[in-house]
């Protein structure tokens, strides 16, 4: 069984044929992201350097007629990984894609996928979101269920695997992605729904990891190389990103790779985001407000709602910074901000009753938790206005009208 939690927000404002005997050149399956109304990125990893490849993409499953990406050559220094970017797509349209290697269009599942471009301006769509997925767990039913939802996009909010790697060797991190993208169930979803993905601790550098992890720089390098991401902001070396779906602005913060330990005493310099990313985040909120976006989504990996507790791996372990952000939201009249998060292995909802951490109040946030894709349930943070409904095989659906 799986559990689906539906969150509905109305905006009322005013993917030649290769021989079957040809060995597969793919180290793992393709996946897509960085999607806009007119473009998309698809990432593929190959088994050896020197592979020359390009992407074909078409509204027809036969891939005829097709648009093409530029030809790339896999290099060992980049883990034999190529990112294919295609432009000139039509908004709000389903596309099929496939990878052409050495001038031959491949047919194995690892080379094929589909995606849908975003609406341009006003549009209705469905987003799936969740976190906490272990490819070694037997029950993977949530992934097939998400695929059946046919969402425009899947937000994976961290713990993409549970390998807890903390290493200076980039190949160790590349193999973590291979393990997921070669999994028969998880890879099937990721080939057929575009992703926006931000890590948490178990896929960054291990349980409760922060900027002191020895693997930080290797993890950052491989994330850039291996994931189909949006442009990464100049935000202190973090993986921070932002993008727009229709009239919805999405801000993804990296809450791990610049964070100091939650066990440090509270002070104005104790930070989960890092000073540079925090300044970027504040400016993104201002920009979204000034651009008139009727909805802004903050992809925030860990629970926002939590009691103050030194050492806690929630925002309750960073109370000074949490109050600073809440005061900024209030003082700058940031409205229509909804926070999506995971980490806690359960569903929960808050309408602002327990989420207002501004001094004296004034910054109640709508908070939507969705997890766990595979792991057994537990409670983290809270209290919440609704839930928690603890358990695994769970995900959330956000529908925007």
PDB file of C-alpha atoms in Angstrom, residues 66-296:
ATOM      1  CA  UNK A  66      12.849  15.517 -33.900  1.00  0.00           C
ATOM      2  CA  UNK A  67      14.793  18.379 -32.449  1.00  0.00           C
ATOM      3  CA  UNK A  68      18.408  17.722 -31.499  1.00  0.00           C
ATOM      4  CA  UNK A  69      20.797  18.832 -28.825  1.00  0.00           C
ATOM      5  CA  UNK A  70      24.421  19.605 -29.571  1.00  0.00           C
ATOM      6  CA  UNK A  71      26.764  16.595 -29.820  1.00  0.00           C
ATOM      7  CA  UNK A  72      28.835  16.005 -26.706  1.00  0.00           C
ATOM      8  CA  UNK A  73      31.812  13.774 -25.939  1.00  0.00           C
ATOM      9  CA  UNK A  74      31.959  11.989 -22.582  1.00  0.00           C
ATOM     10  CA  UNK A  75      35.074  12.717 -20.555  1.00  0.00           C
ATOM     11  CA  UNK A  76      36.553  10.782 -17.636  1.00  0.00           C
ATOM     12  CA  UNK A  77      37.103  14.002 -15.703  1.00  0.00           C
ATOM     13  CA  UNK A  78      33.326  14.502 -15.633  1.00  0.00           C
ATOM     14  CA  UNK A  79      32.528  10.908 -14.769  1.00  0.00           C
ATOM     15  CA  UNK A  80      31.644  10.125 -18.407  1.00  0.00           C
ATOM     16  CA  UNK A  81      28.493  12.182 -17.909  1.00  0.00           C
ATOM     17  CA  UNK A  82      26.861  14.440 -20.482  1.00  0.00           C
ATOM     18  CA  UNK A  83      24.098  16.996 -20.065  1.00  0.00           C
ATOM     19  CA  UNK A  84      22.027  17.510 -23.202  1.00  0.00           C
ATOM     20  CA  UNK A  85      20.144  20.790 -23.499  1.00  0.00           C
ATOM     21  CA  UNK A  86      17.352  21.228 -26.012  1.00  0.00           C
ATOM     22  CA  UNK A  87      15.762  24.562 -26.923  1.00  0.00           C
ATOM     23  CA  UNK A  88      12.823  25.624 -29.030  1.00  0.00           C
ATOM     24  CA  UNK A  89      10.204  23.410 -27.418  1.00  0.00           C
ATOM     25  CA  UNK A  90       6.528  24.299 -27.233  1.00  0.00           C
ATOM     26  CA  UNK A  91       4.993  25.213 -23.875  1.00  0.00           C
ATOM     27  CA  UNK A  92       2.720  22.854 -21.993  1.00  0.00           C
ATOM     28  CA  UNK A  93       3.520  19.947 -24.328  1.00  0.00           C
ATOM     29  CA  UNK A  94       4.427  16.279 -23.849  1.00  0.00           C
ATOM     30  CA  UNK A  95       7.754  15.245 -25.383  1.00  0.00           C
ATOM     31  CA  UNK A  96       9.521  11.909 -25.863  1.00  0.00           C
ATOM     32  CA  UNK A  97      13.308  11.742 -25.977  1.00  0.00           C
ATOM     33  CA  UNK A  98      16.092   9.291 -26.776  1.00  0.00           C
ATOM     34  CA  UNK A  99      19.880   9.318 -26.852  1.00  0.00           C
ATOM     35  CA  UNK A 100      21.786   8.866 -30.089  1.00  0.00           C
ATOM     36  CA  UNK A 101      25.263   7.334 -29.620  1.00  0.00           C
ATOM     37  CA  UNK A 102      27.796   7.408 -32.444  1.00  0.00           C
ATOM     38  CA  UNK A 103      25.035   8.420 -34.856  1.00  0.00           C
ATOM     39  CA  UNK A 104      22.757   5.514 -33.828  1.00  0.00           C
ATOM     40  CA  UNK A 105      19.563   6.046 -31.872  1.00  0.00           C
ATOM     41  CA  UNK A 106      19.560   3.697 -28.897  1.00  0.00           C
ATOM     42  CA  UNK A 107      16.476   1.708 -27.944  1.00  0.00           C
ATOM     43  CA  UNK A 108      17.206   0.271 -24.474  1.00  0.00           C
ATOM     44  CA  UNK A 109      15.111   1.679 -21.627  1.00  0.00           C
ATOM     45  CA  UNK A 110      18.128   3.438 -20.117  1.00  0.00           C
ATOM     46  CA  UNK A 111      18.242   5.710 -23.171  1.00  0.00           C
ATOM     47  CA  UNK A 112      14.583   6.734 -23.423  1.00  0.00           C
ATOM     48  CA  UNK A 113      12.268   9.015 -21.517  1.00  0.00           C
ATOM     49  CA  UNK A 114       9.555  11.630 -21.610  1.00  0.00           C
ATOM     50  CA  UNK A 115       8.815  14.995 -20.068  1.00  0.00           C
ATOM     51  CA  UNK A 116       6.321  17.807 -20.288  1.00  0.00           C
ATOM     52  CA  UNK A 117       7.235  21.443 -20.734  1.00  0.00           C
ATOM     53  CA  UNK A 118       5.798  24.060 -18.408  1.00  0.00           C
ATOM     54  CA  UNK A 119       2.825  26.285 -19.163  1.00  0.00           C
ATOM     55  CA  UNK A 120       3.666  29.802 -20.242  1.00  0.00           C
ATOM     56  CA  UNK A 121       1.856  32.143 -17.905  1.00  0.00           C
ATOM     57  CA  UNK A 122      -1.457  31.075 -16.472  1.00  0.00           C
ATOM     58  CA  UNK A 123      -1.899  27.308 -16.311  1.00  0.00           C
ATOM     59  CA  UNK A 124      -3.077  24.445 -14.148  1.00  0.00           C
ATOM     60  CA  UNK A 125      -0.744  21.616 -13.227  1.00  0.00           C
ATOM     61  CA  UNK A 126       0.094  18.912 -10.714  1.00  0.00           C
ATOM     62  CA  UNK A 127       3.352  18.500  -8.788  1.00  0.00           C
ATOM     63  CA  UNK A 128       4.370  15.382  -6.836  1.00  0.00           C
ATOM     64  CA  UNK A 129       6.733  15.887  -3.925  1.00  0.00           C
ATOM     65  CA  UNK A 130       8.375  13.643  -1.319  1.00  0.00           C
ATOM     66  CA  UNK A 131      11.712  12.580   0.148  1.00  0.00           C
ATOM     67  CA  UNK A 132      13.488   9.691   1.883  1.00  0.00           C
ATOM     68  CA  UNK A 133      13.957   6.940  -0.713  1.00  0.00           C
ATOM     69  CA  UNK A 134      16.186   3.886  -0.263  1.00  0.00           C
ATOM     70  CA  UNK A 135      16.663   1.764  -3.402  1.00  0.00           C
ATOM     71  CA  UNK A 136      17.408  -1.298  -1.201  1.00  0.00           C
ATOM     72  CA  UNK A 137      13.982  -1.353   0.469  1.00  0.00           C
ATOM     73  CA  UNK A 138      11.691  -4.060  -0.995  1.00  0.00           C
ATOM     74  CA  UNK A 139       8.497  -1.996  -1.149  1.00  0.00           C
ATOM     75  CA  UNK A 140       8.807   0.637  -3.887  1.00  0.00           C
ATOM     76  CA  UNK A 141       5.078   1.067  -4.566  1.00  0.00           C
ATOM     77  CA  UNK A 142       5.079   4.844  -4.135  1.00  0.00           C
ATOM     78  CA  UNK A 143       7.144   5.322  -7.310  1.00  0.00           C
ATOM     79  CA  UNK A 144       4.679   3.532  -9.572  1.00  0.00           C
ATOM     80  CA  UNK A 145       1.846   5.412  -7.900  1.00  0.00           C
ATOM     81  CA  UNK A 146       3.520   8.767  -8.578  1.00  0.00           C
ATOM     82  CA  UNK A 147       4.011   7.790 -12.233  1.00  0.00           C
ATOM     83  CA  UNK A 148       0.295   7.010 -12.488  1.00  0.00           C
ATOM     84  CA  UNK A 149      -0.468  10.534 -11.274  1.00  0.00           C
ATOM     85  CA  UNK A 150       1.259  11.927 -14.396  1.00  0.00           C
ATOM     86  CA  UNK A 151       2.541  15.012 -12.587  1.00  0.00           C
ATOM     87  CA  UNK A 152       4.188  17.827 -14.468  1.00  0.00           C
ATOM     88  CA  UNK A 153       7.183  17.468 -12.188  1.00  0.00           C
ATOM     89  CA  UNK A 154       8.470  15.569  -9.164  1.00  0.00           C
ATOM     90  CA  UNK A 155      10.201  17.484  -6.392  1.00  0.00           C
ATOM     91  CA  UNK A 156      12.608  15.148  -4.581  1.00  0.00           C
ATOM     92  CA  UNK A 157      13.472  16.934  -1.369  1.00  0.00           C
ATOM     93  CA  UNK A 158      16.426  14.873  -0.213  1.00  0.00           C
ATOM     94  CA  UNK A 159      17.695  11.494   0.990  1.00  0.00           C
ATOM     95  CA  UNK A 160      17.730  10.319  -2.619  1.00  0.00           C
ATOM     96  CA  UNK A 161      19.569   7.243  -1.330  1.00  0.00           C
ATOM     97  CA  UNK A 162      20.866   6.226   2.078  1.00  0.00           C
ATOM     98  CA  UNK A 163      24.497   5.414   1.270  1.00  0.00           C
ATOM     99  CA  UNK A 164      25.777   8.047   3.734  1.00  0.00           C
ATOM    100  CA  UNK A 165      28.932   8.598   1.706  1.00  0.00           C
ATOM    101  CA  UNK A 166      31.526  10.992   3.110  1.00  0.00           C
ATOM    102  CA  UNK A 167      34.462  10.758   0.730  1.00  0.00           C
ATOM    103  CA  UNK A 168      36.845  12.954  -1.209  1.00  0.00           C
ATOM    104  CA  UNK A 169      36.585  10.585  -4.202  1.00  0.00           C
ATOM    105  CA  UNK A 170      33.955  11.898  -6.673  1.00  0.00           C
ATOM    106  CA  UNK A 171      33.441   8.412  -8.114  1.00  0.00           C
ATOM    107  CA  UNK A 172      31.923   7.285  -4.820  1.00  0.00           C
ATOM    108  CA  UNK A 173      29.189   9.884  -5.241  1.00  0.00           C
ATOM    109  CA  UNK A 174      28.698   9.052  -8.908  1.00  0.00           C
ATOM    110  CA  UNK A 175      28.096   5.411  -7.993  1.00  0.00           C
ATOM    111  CA  UNK A 176      25.395   6.501  -5.550  1.00  0.00           C
ATOM    112  CA  UNK A 177      23.454   8.092  -8.409  1.00  0.00           C
ATOM    113  CA  UNK A 178      24.048   4.998 -10.564  1.00  0.00           C
ATOM    114  CA  UNK A 179      22.526   2.788  -7.866  1.00  0.00           C
ATOM    115  CA  UNK A 180      19.289   4.790  -7.952  1.00  0.00           C
ATOM    116  CA  UNK A 181      19.146   5.378 -11.696  1.00  0.00           C
ATOM    117  CA  UNK A 182      19.690   1.666 -12.388  1.00  0.00           C
ATOM    118  CA  UNK A 183      16.944   0.622  -9.998  1.00  0.00           C
ATOM    119  CA  UNK A 184      14.120  -0.831 -12.141  1.00  0.00           C
ATOM    120  CA  UNK A 185      11.285   0.942 -10.325  1.00  0.00           C
ATOM    121  CA  UNK A 186      12.819   4.245  -9.293  1.00  0.00           C
ATOM    122  CA  UNK A 187      14.569   4.781 -12.624  1.00  0.00           C
ATOM    123  CA  UNK A 188      11.323   4.187 -14.502  1.00  0.00           C
ATOM    124  CA  UNK A 189       9.781   7.161 -12.710  1.00  0.00           C
ATOM    125  CA  UNK A 190      12.809   9.385 -13.161  1.00  0.00           C
ATOM    126  CA  UNK A 191      12.957   8.666 -16.913  1.00  0.00           C
ATOM    127  CA  UNK A 192       9.350   9.673 -17.374  1.00  0.00           C
ATOM    128  CA  UNK A 193       8.853  12.661 -15.083  1.00  0.00           C
ATOM    129  CA  UNK A 194      11.147  15.676 -14.906  1.00  0.00           C
ATOM    130  CA  UNK A 195      12.761  16.239 -11.508  1.00  0.00           C
ATOM    131  CA  UNK A 196      13.791  19.108  -9.343  1.00  0.00           C
ATOM    132  CA  UNK A 197      16.040  17.569  -6.700  1.00  0.00           C
ATOM    133  CA  UNK A 198      17.756  18.959  -3.614  1.00  0.00           C
ATOM    134  CA  UNK A 199      19.745  16.764  -1.255  1.00  0.00           C
ATOM    135  CA  UNK A 200      19.494  16.234   2.484  1.00  0.00           C
ATOM    136  CA  UNK A 201      21.975  14.584   4.840  1.00  0.00           C
ATOM    137  CA  UNK A 202      21.904  10.904   3.753  1.00  0.00           C
ATOM    138  CA  UNK A 203      22.625  11.833   0.128  1.00  0.00           C
ATOM    139  CA  UNK A 204      24.963  14.734   0.908  1.00  0.00           C
ATOM    140  CA  UNK A 205      27.619  13.297   3.240  1.00  0.00           C
ATOM    141  CA  UNK A 206      25.913  11.161   5.859  1.00  0.00           C
ATOM    142  CA  UNK A 207      23.569  11.418   8.806  1.00  0.00           C
ATOM    143  CA  UNK A 208      23.251  14.982  10.131  1.00  0.00           C
ATOM    144  CA  UNK A 209      26.131  16.112   7.881  1.00  0.00           C
ATOM    145  CA  UNK A 210      26.995  19.769   7.416  1.00  0.00           C
ATOM    146  CA  UNK A 211      29.651  21.979   5.842  1.00  0.00           C
ATOM    147  CA  UNK A 212      32.397  20.288   7.907  1.00  0.00           C
ATOM    148  CA  UNK A 213      31.979  16.994   5.994  1.00  0.00           C
ATOM    149  CA  UNK A 214      35.172  15.901   4.237  1.00  0.00           C
ATOM    150  CA  UNK A 215      33.072  14.973   1.219  1.00  0.00           C
ATOM    151  CA  UNK A 216      31.425  18.354   0.827  1.00  0.00           C
ATOM    152  CA  UNK A 217      33.363  19.526  -2.217  1.00  0.00           C
ATOM    153  CA  UNK A 218      33.180  16.137  -3.967  1.00  0.00           C
ATOM    154  CA  UNK A 219      29.447  15.996  -3.338  1.00  0.00           C
ATOM    155  CA  UNK A 220      28.985  19.507  -4.739  1.00  0.00           C
ATOM    156  CA  UNK A 221      31.059  18.707  -7.826  1.00  0.00           C
ATOM    157  CA  UNK A 222      29.158  15.524  -8.627  1.00  0.00           C
ATOM    158  CA  UNK A 223      25.767  17.146  -8.021  1.00  0.00           C
ATOM    159  CA  UNK A 224      26.587  19.763 -10.659  1.00  0.00           C
ATOM    160  CA  UNK A 225      27.813  17.114 -13.088  1.00  0.00           C
ATOM    161  CA  UNK A 226      25.329  14.321 -12.458  1.00  0.00           C
ATOM    162  CA  UNK A 227      21.925  15.918 -11.888  1.00  0.00           C
ATOM    163  CA  UNK A 228      19.625  17.693 -14.376  1.00  0.00           C
ATOM    164  CA  UNK A 229      19.450  20.932 -12.424  1.00  0.00           C
ATOM    165  CA  UNK A 230      18.455  24.530 -12.979  1.00  0.00           C
ATOM    166  CA  UNK A 231      21.188  27.201 -13.093  1.00  0.00           C
ATOM    167  CA  UNK A 232      22.970  27.067  -9.741  1.00  0.00           C
ATOM    168  CA  UNK A 233      23.063  30.400  -7.994  1.00  0.00           C
ATOM    169  CA  UNK A 234      26.198  32.214  -6.909  1.00  0.00           C
ATOM    170  CA  UNK A 235      25.278  31.479  -3.313  1.00  0.00           C
ATOM    171  CA  UNK A 236      28.379  30.519  -1.370  1.00  0.00           C
ATOM    172  CA  UNK A 237      29.073  27.286  -3.244  1.00  0.00           C
ATOM    173  CA  UNK A 238      25.683  25.821  -2.355  1.00  0.00           C
ATOM    174  CA  UNK A 239      23.365  24.135  -4.823  1.00  0.00           C
ATOM    175  CA  UNK A 240      20.678  26.828  -4.455  1.00  0.00           C
ATOM    176  CA  UNK A 241      18.347  27.223  -7.458  1.00  0.00           C
ATOM    177  CA  UNK A 242      15.159  28.989  -8.473  1.00  0.00           C
ATOM    178  CA  UNK A 243      12.782  28.647 -11.409  1.00  0.00           C
ATOM    179  CA  UNK A 244       9.257  29.408 -12.554  1.00  0.00           C
ATOM    180  CA  UNK A 245       6.349  27.119 -13.418  1.00  0.00           C
ATOM    181  CA  UNK A 246       3.603  29.154 -15.046  1.00  0.00           C
ATOM    182  CA  UNK A 247       2.942  31.870 -12.483  1.00  0.00           C
ATOM    183  CA  UNK A 248       4.503  29.961  -9.582  1.00  0.00           C
ATOM    184  CA  UNK A 249       8.011  30.818  -8.402  1.00  0.00           C
ATOM    185  CA  UNK A 250      10.042  27.948  -6.879  1.00  0.00           C
ATOM    186  CA  UNK A 251      13.028  28.552  -4.595  1.00  0.00           C
ATOM    187  CA  UNK A 252      15.203  25.578  -3.584  1.00  0.00           C
ATOM    188  CA  UNK A 253      17.659  26.085  -0.741  1.00  0.00           C
ATOM    189  CA  UNK A 254      20.624  23.849   0.060  1.00  0.00           C
ATOM    190  CA  UNK A 255      20.261  23.337   3.797  1.00  0.00           C
ATOM    191  CA  UNK A 256      23.302  21.074   4.195  1.00  0.00           C
ATOM    192  CA  UNK A 257      26.472  22.090   2.428  1.00  0.00           C
ATOM    193  CA  UNK A 258      26.852  25.507   4.093  1.00  0.00           C
ATOM    194  CA  UNK A 259      25.303  24.653   7.466  1.00  0.00           C
ATOM    195  CA  UNK A 260      27.276  24.767  10.680  1.00  0.00           C
ATOM    196  CA  UNK A 261      26.662  22.175  13.382  1.00  0.00           C
ATOM    197  CA  UNK A 262      23.334  22.517  15.230  1.00  0.00           C
ATOM    198  CA  UNK A 263      25.242  21.727  18.429  1.00  0.00           C
ATOM    199  CA  UNK A 264      26.889  25.168  18.405  1.00  0.00           C
ATOM    200  CA  UNK A 265      25.356  27.696  20.774  1.00  0.00           C
ATOM    201  CA  UNK A 266      22.771  30.022  19.349  1.00  0.00           C
ATOM    202  CA  UNK A 267      24.126  33.253  17.889  1.00  0.00           C
ATOM    203  CA  UNK A 268      23.602  35.600  14.982  1.00  0.00           C
ATOM    204  CA  UNK A 269      26.244  33.677  13.008  1.00  0.00           C
ATOM    205  CA  UNK A 270      24.870  30.189  13.612  1.00  0.00           C
ATOM    206  CA  UNK A 271      23.500  29.260  10.227  1.00  0.00           C
ATOM    207  CA  UNK A 272      21.800  26.509   8.269  1.00  0.00           C
ATOM    208  CA  UNK A 273      21.893  28.349   4.934  1.00  0.00           C
ATOM    209  CA  UNK A 274      25.229  30.150   5.140  1.00  0.00           C
ATOM    210  CA  UNK A 275      25.460  33.911   4.941  1.00  0.00           C
ATOM    211  CA  UNK A 276      25.765  34.129   1.150  1.00  0.00           C
ATOM    212  CA  UNK A 277      22.913  31.743   0.388  1.00  0.00           C
ATOM    213  CA  UNK A 278      20.734  33.432   2.982  1.00  0.00           C
ATOM    214  CA  UNK A 279      21.238  36.799   1.317  1.00  0.00           C
ATOM    215  CA  UNK A 280      20.394  35.185  -2.036  1.00  0.00           C
ATOM    216  CA  UNK A 281      17.274  33.605  -0.565  1.00  0.00           C
ATOM    217  CA  UNK A 282      16.041  36.887   0.844  1.00  0.00           C
ATOM    218  CA  UNK A 283      16.566  38.588  -2.502  1.00  0.00           C
ATOM    219  CA  UNK A 284      14.700  35.782  -4.272  1.00  0.00           C
ATOM    220  CA  UNK A 285      11.739  36.376  -1.972  1.00  0.00           C
ATOM    221  CA  UNK A 286      11.810  40.095  -2.744  1.00  0.00           C
ATOM    222  CA  UNK A 287      12.089  39.422  -6.477  1.00  0.00           C
ATOM    223  CA  UNK A 288       9.127  37.049  -6.389  1.00  0.00           C
ATOM    224  CA  UNK A 289       7.072  39.593  -4.482  1.00  0.00           C
ATOM    225  CA  UNK A 290       7.940  42.413  -6.849  1.00  0.00           C
ATOM    226  CA  UNK A 291       7.266  40.278  -9.928  1.00  0.00           C
ATOM    227  CA  UNK A 292       3.763  39.648  -8.660  1.00  0.00           C
ATOM    228  CA  UNK A 293       3.923  35.870  -8.438  1.00  0.00           C
ATOM    229  CA  UNK A 294       0.686  34.767  -6.789  1.00  0.00           C
ATOM    230  CA  UNK A 295       2.425  31.744  -5.266  1.00  0.00           C
ATOM    231  CA  UNK A 296       6.009  31.090  -4.168  1.00  0.00           C
TER     232      UNK A 296
END
